[in-house]
XYZ file of C-alpha atoms in Angstrom:
443
model
C 29.389 0.889 32.532
C 26.314 1.919 30.507
C 22.894 1.233 31.938
C 20.810 -1.207 29.864
C 18.309 0.364 27.501
C 14.714 0.037 28.587
C 11.721 0.330 26.256
C 9.726 3.560 26.580
C 6.554 3.571 28.631
C 3.634 2.309 26.612
C 0.954 4.738 25.530
C -2.748 4.178 26.184
C -3.154 3.115 22.549
C -0.343 0.561 22.842
C -1.808 -0.838 26.046
C -5.213 -1.170 24.412
C -3.772 -2.874 21.357
C -1.670 -5.292 23.413
C -4.713 -6.208 25.505
C -6.838 -6.726 22.395
C -4.129 -8.884 20.800
C -3.879 -11.031 23.914
C -7.657 -11.438 23.948
C -7.675 -12.468 20.297
C -5.064 -15.141 20.983
C -6.868 -16.357 24.100
C -9.986 -16.929 21.982
C -8.042 -19.498 19.967
C -9.012 -17.975 16.627
C -5.661 -18.882 15.041
C -4.444 -22.381 16.025
C -1.253 -24.176 15.017
C 1.492 -22.441 13.082
C -0.631 -19.369 12.423
C -1.261 -19.078 16.131
C 2.493 -19.136 16.683
C 2.897 -16.314 14.171
C 0.307 -14.288 16.078
C 1.942 -14.999 19.443
C 5.336 -13.965 18.073
C 3.754 -10.784 16.747
C 2.261 -10.039 20.159
C 5.637 -10.566 21.845
C 7.325 -8.279 19.324
C 4.641 -5.638 19.756
C 4.983 -5.754 23.535
C 8.723 -5.195 23.120
C 8.743 -2.542 20.401
C 5.245 -1.047 20.403
C 4.029 1.355 17.758
C 6.706 2.769 15.449
C 7.879 6.287 16.193
C 10.250 8.921 14.842
C 13.330 7.309 16.423
C 12.745 4.301 14.157
C 14.469 5.314 10.919
C 11.849 3.807 8.580
C 9.117 5.684 10.456
C 10.989 8.933 11.026
C 8.426 11.009 9.130
C 5.322 9.120 10.288
C 5.273 8.925 14.069
C 2.481 6.429 14.612
C 2.953 6.382 18.369
C 2.285 10.117 18.531
C -0.553 9.985 15.991
C -2.524 7.141 17.584
C -3.403 8.459 21.004
C -6.369 6.092 21.157
C -7.561 3.211 19.017
C -11.083 2.093 18.208
C -12.217 -1.412 19.218
C -11.841 -4.281 16.766
C -14.870 -4.464 14.508
C -17.508 -7.099 15.304
C -19.191 -9.087 12.542
C -21.082 -6.593 10.361
C -24.860 -6.447 10.364
C -26.897 -7.025 7.222
C -27.505 -3.276 7.001
C -23.779 -2.539 7.255
C -22.999 -5.074 4.536
C -25.632 -3.506 2.298
C -24.243 -0.016 2.911
C -20.687 -1.177 2.305
C -21.804 -2.718 -0.967
C -22.860 0.754 -2.076
C -19.860 2.569 -0.569
C -17.228 0.254 -2.042
C -15.962 0.755 -5.567
C -17.748 -1.402 -8.129
C -16.688 -2.044 -11.732
C -18.900 -3.523 -14.404
C -17.938 -7.063 -15.341
C -15.299 -7.385 -12.621
C -15.991 -9.903 -9.801
C -15.751 -8.270 -6.394
C -14.747 -9.775 -3.057
C -16.185 -7.482 -0.376
C -14.707 -6.772 3.067
C -16.807 -4.820 5.553
C -14.881 -3.200 8.420
C -12.214 -5.850 7.956
C -14.591 -8.844 7.812
C -15.018 -10.836 4.608
C -18.628 -10.673 3.432
C -18.917 -13.913 1.465
C -22.647 -13.556 0.826
C -22.118 -10.160 -0.817
C -19.102 -11.260 -2.854
C -18.952 -12.596 -6.407
C -17.174 -15.852 -5.601
C -18.998 -17.788 -8.320
C -17.970 -15.203 -10.928
C -14.212 -15.548 -10.406
C -12.459 -16.216 -13.712
C -11.516 -19.785 -14.601
C -8.263 -20.820 -12.976
C -8.688 -18.441 -10.025
C -9.831 -19.900 -6.695
C -10.533 -18.254 -3.348
C -10.695 -19.645 0.173
C -11.371 -17.626 3.287
C -8.397 -17.249 5.577
C -10.474 -18.497 8.494
C -11.414 -21.695 6.630
C -7.841 -22.293 5.488
C -6.530 -21.954 9.046
C -9.286 -24.056 10.639
C -8.879 -26.906 8.134
C -5.090 -26.770 8.232
C -5.259 -26.372 4.453
C -1.829 -26.476 2.749
C -2.579 -23.036 1.337
C -2.476 -21.686 4.882
C 1.266 -22.441 4.886
C 1.713 -19.365 2.709
C 0.617 -17.099 5.552
C 3.626 -15.266 6.921
C 5.997 -16.857 4.395
C 6.976 -13.502 2.852
C 7.250 -11.449 6.041
C 10.428 -9.329 6.298
C 13.052 -10.106 8.917
C 12.933 -6.668 10.524
C 10.176 -5.541 12.867
C 7.340 -3.535 11.343
C 4.769 -2.270 13.817
C 1.891 -2.083 11.332
C 2.565 -5.593 10.045
C 2.966 -6.937 13.597
C -0.545 -5.735 14.429
C -1.932 -7.296 11.272
C -0.200 -10.593 12.037
C -1.320 -10.543 15.652
C -4.962 -10.263 14.582
C -4.732 -12.926 11.850
C -8.048 -14.534 11.055
C -9.898 -12.420 8.479
C -9.009 -12.412 4.801
C -8.762 -14.632 1.745
C -6.297 -16.965 0.089
C -6.252 -16.576 -3.696
C -4.626 -19.025 -6.081
C -4.111 -18.466 -9.786
C -3.377 -21.838 -11.337
C -0.310 -22.402 -13.491
C -0.722 -21.253 -17.075
C -3.957 -19.357 -16.365
C -4.702 -16.159 -18.268
C -7.453 -14.687 -16.104
C -10.272 -13.455 -18.357
C -11.137 -10.579 -16.026
C -9.546 -8.723 -13.118
C -10.288 -9.727 -9.538
C -11.384 -6.902 -7.251
C -10.764 -6.902 -3.485
C -13.001 -4.123 -2.165
C -12.671 -2.834 1.408
C -15.263 -0.502 2.923
C -16.086 0.926 6.339
C -19.758 1.964 6.626
C -21.106 4.861 8.657
C -21.665 4.508 12.380
C -19.296 3.602 15.186
C -15.585 3.708 14.399
C -13.835 0.355 14.447
C -10.458 -1.191 13.703
C -10.253 -3.768 10.931
C -7.378 -6.151 10.154
C -7.287 -8.270 6.997
C -4.691 -10.446 5.269
C -4.788 -11.410 1.599
C -2.485 -14.233 0.506
C -2.016 -14.621 -3.241
C -0.096 -17.323 -5.123
C 0.217 -16.771 -8.858
C 1.664 -19.989 -10.182
C 4.152 -20.460 -13.025
C 3.201 -18.881 -16.343
C -0.082 -17.403 -15.069
C -1.293 -13.846 -15.637
C -3.819 -11.894 -13.581
C -4.934 -8.353 -12.801
C -5.784 -7.610 -9.174
C -7.519 -4.479 -7.924
C -7.583 -3.359 -4.311
C -9.887 -0.511 -3.344
C -10.438 1.161 0.013
C -13.344 3.440 0.841
C -15.153 4.723 3.899
C -17.690 7.278 4.982
C -16.436 10.779 5.709
C -16.153 11.641 9.388
C -15.737 8.051 10.659
C -12.467 7.711 12.611
C -11.731 4.057 11.910
C -8.398 2.243 11.693
C -7.813 0.080 8.620
C -4.846 -2.302 8.586
C -4.466 -4.457 5.465
C -1.607 -6.690 4.391
C -1.018 -8.642 1.188
C 1.435 -11.482 0.592
C 1.982 -11.975 -3.129
C 4.109 -14.802 -4.548
C 4.629 -14.475 -8.309
C 5.837 -17.730 -9.842
C 8.331 -18.276 -12.635
C 7.221 -16.598 -15.850
C 4.035 -15.237 -14.253
C 2.687 -11.692 -14.626
C 0.715 -9.704 -12.056
C -0.864 -6.307 -12.616
C -1.884 -4.821 -9.273
C -3.804 -1.553 -8.945
C -4.469 -0.080 -5.505
C -7.022 2.725 -5.009
C -7.173 4.329 -1.545
C -9.926 6.943 -1.130
C -11.012 6.886 2.495
C -12.487 9.637 4.647
C -10.261 12.285 6.195
C -10.886 10.995 9.741
C -9.586 7.508 8.932
C -6.160 6.006 9.573
C -4.924 3.604 6.907
C -1.995 1.184 7.250
C -1.164 -1.010 4.278
C 1.601 -3.536 3.626
C 2.563 -5.431 0.494
C 5.042 -8.306 0.652
C 5.966 -9.607 -2.804
C 8.425 -12.164 -4.105
C 9.207 -12.545 -7.813
C 10.324 -15.793 -9.395
C 12.438 -16.272 -12.518
C 11.342 -13.960 -15.406
C 8.274 -12.948 -13.392
C 6.706 -9.516 -13.933
C 5.001 -7.165 -11.505
C 3.247 -3.962 -12.558
C 2.019 -2.076 -9.485
C 0.174 1.245 -9.447
C -0.954 3.064 -6.306
C -3.494 5.887 -6.142
C -3.703 7.508 -2.700
C -6.015 10.439 -2.062
C -7.790 9.501 1.140
C -7.454 9.087 4.922
C -6.183 11.645 7.377
C -3.066 9.548 7.931
C -1.966 6.757 5.624
C 1.148 4.636 5.313
C 1.817 2.054 2.600
C 4.897 -0.148 2.835
C 6.172 -2.383 0.045
C 8.653 -5.171 0.804
C 9.732 -6.494 -2.610
C 12.252 -9.264 -3.268
C 13.649 -10.578 -6.535
C 14.112 -14.302 -6.043
C 14.613 -15.425 -9.657
C 16.794 -14.117 -12.468
C 15.305 -12.044 -15.271
C 12.390 -10.700 -13.208
C 11.069 -7.144 -13.671
C 9.034 -4.835 -11.463
C 7.420 -1.508 -12.259
C 6.166 0.238 -9.102
C 4.487 3.572 -9.703
C 1.968 5.776 -7.990
C 0.184 9.096 -7.620
C -0.675 10.730 -4.292
C -3.087 13.679 -4.098
C -3.413 15.372 -0.705
C -5.166 18.431 0.693
C -6.078 20.061 4.020
C -3.888 18.399 6.702
C -3.661 14.927 5.192
C -0.511 12.899 5.720
C 0.517 10.090 3.351
C 3.674 7.988 3.522
C 4.842 5.597 0.796
C 7.836 3.471 1.773
C 9.546 0.894 -0.449
C 12.192 -1.744 0.296
C 13.302 -3.380 -2.959
C 15.717 -6.281 -2.543
C 17.650 -7.334 -5.643
C 18.840 -10.672 -4.295
C 19.700 -12.322 -7.628
C 21.309 -11.279 -10.900
C 19.778 -9.860 -14.059
C 16.638 -8.197 -12.676
C 15.116 -4.784 -13.383
C 13.088 -2.417 -11.203
C 11.494 0.940 -11.969
C 9.900 3.172 -9.343
C 8.153 6.452 -10.204
C 5.987 8.370 -7.747
C 4.151 11.649 -8.252
C 2.819 13.631 -5.285
C 0.524 16.685 -5.392
C 0.202 18.608 -2.122
C -2.274 21.391 -1.368
C -3.033 23.411 1.778
C -1.079 22.006 4.767
C -0.756 18.451 3.506
C 2.344 16.384 4.226
C 3.734 13.789 1.832
C 6.489 11.247 2.482
C 8.371 9.063 0.032
C 11.054 6.659 1.223
C 12.542 4.243 -1.271
C 15.446 1.905 -0.695
C 16.980 -0.329 -3.356
C 19.387 -2.984 -2.071
C 21.602 -4.806 -4.582
C 23.164 -7.949 -3.094
C 26.713 -9.102 -3.818
C 25.575 -11.779 -6.289
C 23.008 -9.553 -8.030
C 25.191 -8.555 -10.981
C 23.567 -7.001 -14.078
C 20.931 -5.325 -11.895
C 19.111 -2.353 -13.417
C 17.277 -0.305 -10.786
C 15.995 3.257 -11.061
C 13.864 5.269 -8.654
C 12.325 8.747 -8.901
C 10.012 10.768 -6.659
C 8.590 14.055 -7.947
C 6.439 16.396 -5.896
C 4.266 19.363 -6.800
C 3.547 21.813 -3.979
C 0.443 23.943 -4.538
C 0.808 25.809 -1.247
C 3.614 27.403 0.733
C 2.392 25.459 3.769
C 2.570 22.026 2.102
C 5.496 19.779 3.015
C 7.232 16.885 1.263
C 9.913 14.600 2.670
C 11.864 12.568 0.121
C 14.388 9.904 1.054
C 15.540 7.733 -1.873
C 18.433 5.365 -1.088
C 20.715 2.892 -2.837
C 22.731 0.144 -1.128
C 24.905 -1.596 -3.703
C 27.196 -4.545 -2.964
C 27.696 -5.671 -6.590
C 29.983 -3.992 -9.130
C 28.263 -4.584 -12.487
C 24.998 -2.671 -12.116
C 23.061 0.281 -13.465
C 21.264 2.054 -10.640
C 20.100 5.570 -9.990
C 17.679 7.571 -7.882
C 16.416 11.106 -7.652
C 13.846 13.385 -6.065
C 12.406 16.780 -6.983
C 9.956 19.152 -5.318
C 8.636 22.450 -6.605
C 5.693 24.622 -7.580
C 3.859 24.914 -10.887
C 5.965 26.331 -13.704
C 5.140 30.045 -14.016
C 6.283 30.135 -17.640
C 3.994 27.264 -18.582
C 1.105 28.902 -16.729
C 1.746 32.166 -18.571
C 1.892 30.312 -21.895
C -1.451 28.581 -21.313
C -3.139 31.745 -20.050
C -1.853 33.685 -23.040
C -3.736 31.127 -25.186
C -6.976 32.047 -23.435
C -7.186 29.464 -20.647
C -8.432 30.729 -17.257
C -6.041 30.386 -14.312
C -7.766 27.373 -12.732
C -8.064 25.500 -16.012
C -4.404 26.144 -16.813
C -3.351 24.865 -13.386
C -5.586 21.797 -13.753
C -4.071 20.967 -17.127
C -0.511 21.183 -15.795
C -1.299 19.039 -12.750
C -2.985 16.413 -14.930
C 0.090 16.249 -17.126
C 2.306 15.937 -14.047
C 0.514 12.906 -12.571
C -0.280 11.428 -15.977
C 3.296 10.273 -16.494
C 2.841 7.683 -13.759
C -0.637 6.410 -14.669
C 0.182 5.940 -18.348
C 2.051 2.750 -17.422
C -1.230 1.030 -16.437
C -1.783 -1.245 -19.434
C -5.486 -2.029 -18.933
C -7.317 0.774 -20.756
C -10.476 0.622 -18.632
C -8.461 0.738 -15.416
C -6.297 3.560 -16.723
C -9.388 5.605 -17.620
C -10.907 4.890 -14.190
C -7.769 6.128 -12.436
C -7.543 9.256 -14.570
C -11.235 10.024 -13.966
C -10.818 9.740 -10.196
C -7.736 11.966 -10.201
C -9.462 14.553 -12.384
C -12.503 14.516 -10.076
C -10.216 15.201 -7.087
C -8.498 18.053 -8.896
C -11.748 19.616 -10.086
C -13.288 19.408 -6.615
C -10.285 21.120 -5.125
C -10.292 23.844 -7.802
C -14.011 24.543 -7.413
């Protein structure tokens, strides 16, 4: 007879997090159904703890080993911290910005009055306290399986915003959710953004993440995005935090009939980062383009993990990720497309391509297909290699110096992913930030 399995002994970080979660719940910050979600998350965290390498989805990002200690949860920011965060956070001319400082929504420093017509925002705290119907969306898109990063975010529910884009709205400008951690003591911040884009609406959302170099904070952000029938969402995510930071991000998205999602991720910050996408097609004729570029140096570690669930027929998904690794950086791409039995006429394609600029750089690719239907077009692939010597020779023979030739080839490599961003100003912003990273490294 086999002995029953017992959970491993909890680490100091897990003990601290469990204690902090229990204290958050005891304070009664999240009553009612949301409180139940938080209590369930605490119970799950006590059982499973931080994800580790024996958990298949976290095989290449052992969070239990990486987080030996955790900073305390951030208190309400001071006026000086809000002012500094306002400077640190990305700002775009003519784009209303909702500012989060160390995980706390800074309403007084946000452009709530400038939101485009048809777009409304309510703080998560206000929605929960007033038992607003919009609070019912919280947790509605959570995956069935346990996710340690999401469990922590759910356990600390309380900070964030609920965004609604009314049916038929064509938002006149993007909406920018800017997250910043100012200098000073390191803290942990947990935020939840809940977005409902109603039928026939169209909106561009921008998420940006920044923080001072040398501050060892923990950022944990989650987004629940419901895209209604015939609606279109363009989502751009820019993650440029300091090398001492740890960044955990989660996107949960559900697409209605003929809905469209265009998602682009730029990751070139944090010492350790993990971004998980749980995507589900819930209406026929929906399409999703999920693309990204990751630029890493020194000993940075970045993990992008996708779970794409084709649950209904006639939907299309495209995933393309480009990774550039220098020095001793470590990149991870895990992508899984599941095609359900009734999801005939599915068209799903996934590709991860990596460029290693150093013999010490490392890339782990794990694309997967799980197909239970018989009338589909699906494919996946992964490549990893160095710069093309023949192309370098060709460019140098035309008079380009070595560094300029390398820079040109790397720009072309990542450019294939960013060219799918339709907004010209956003596309130029992304290219400029990637070029700045490349030039700084080449200097």
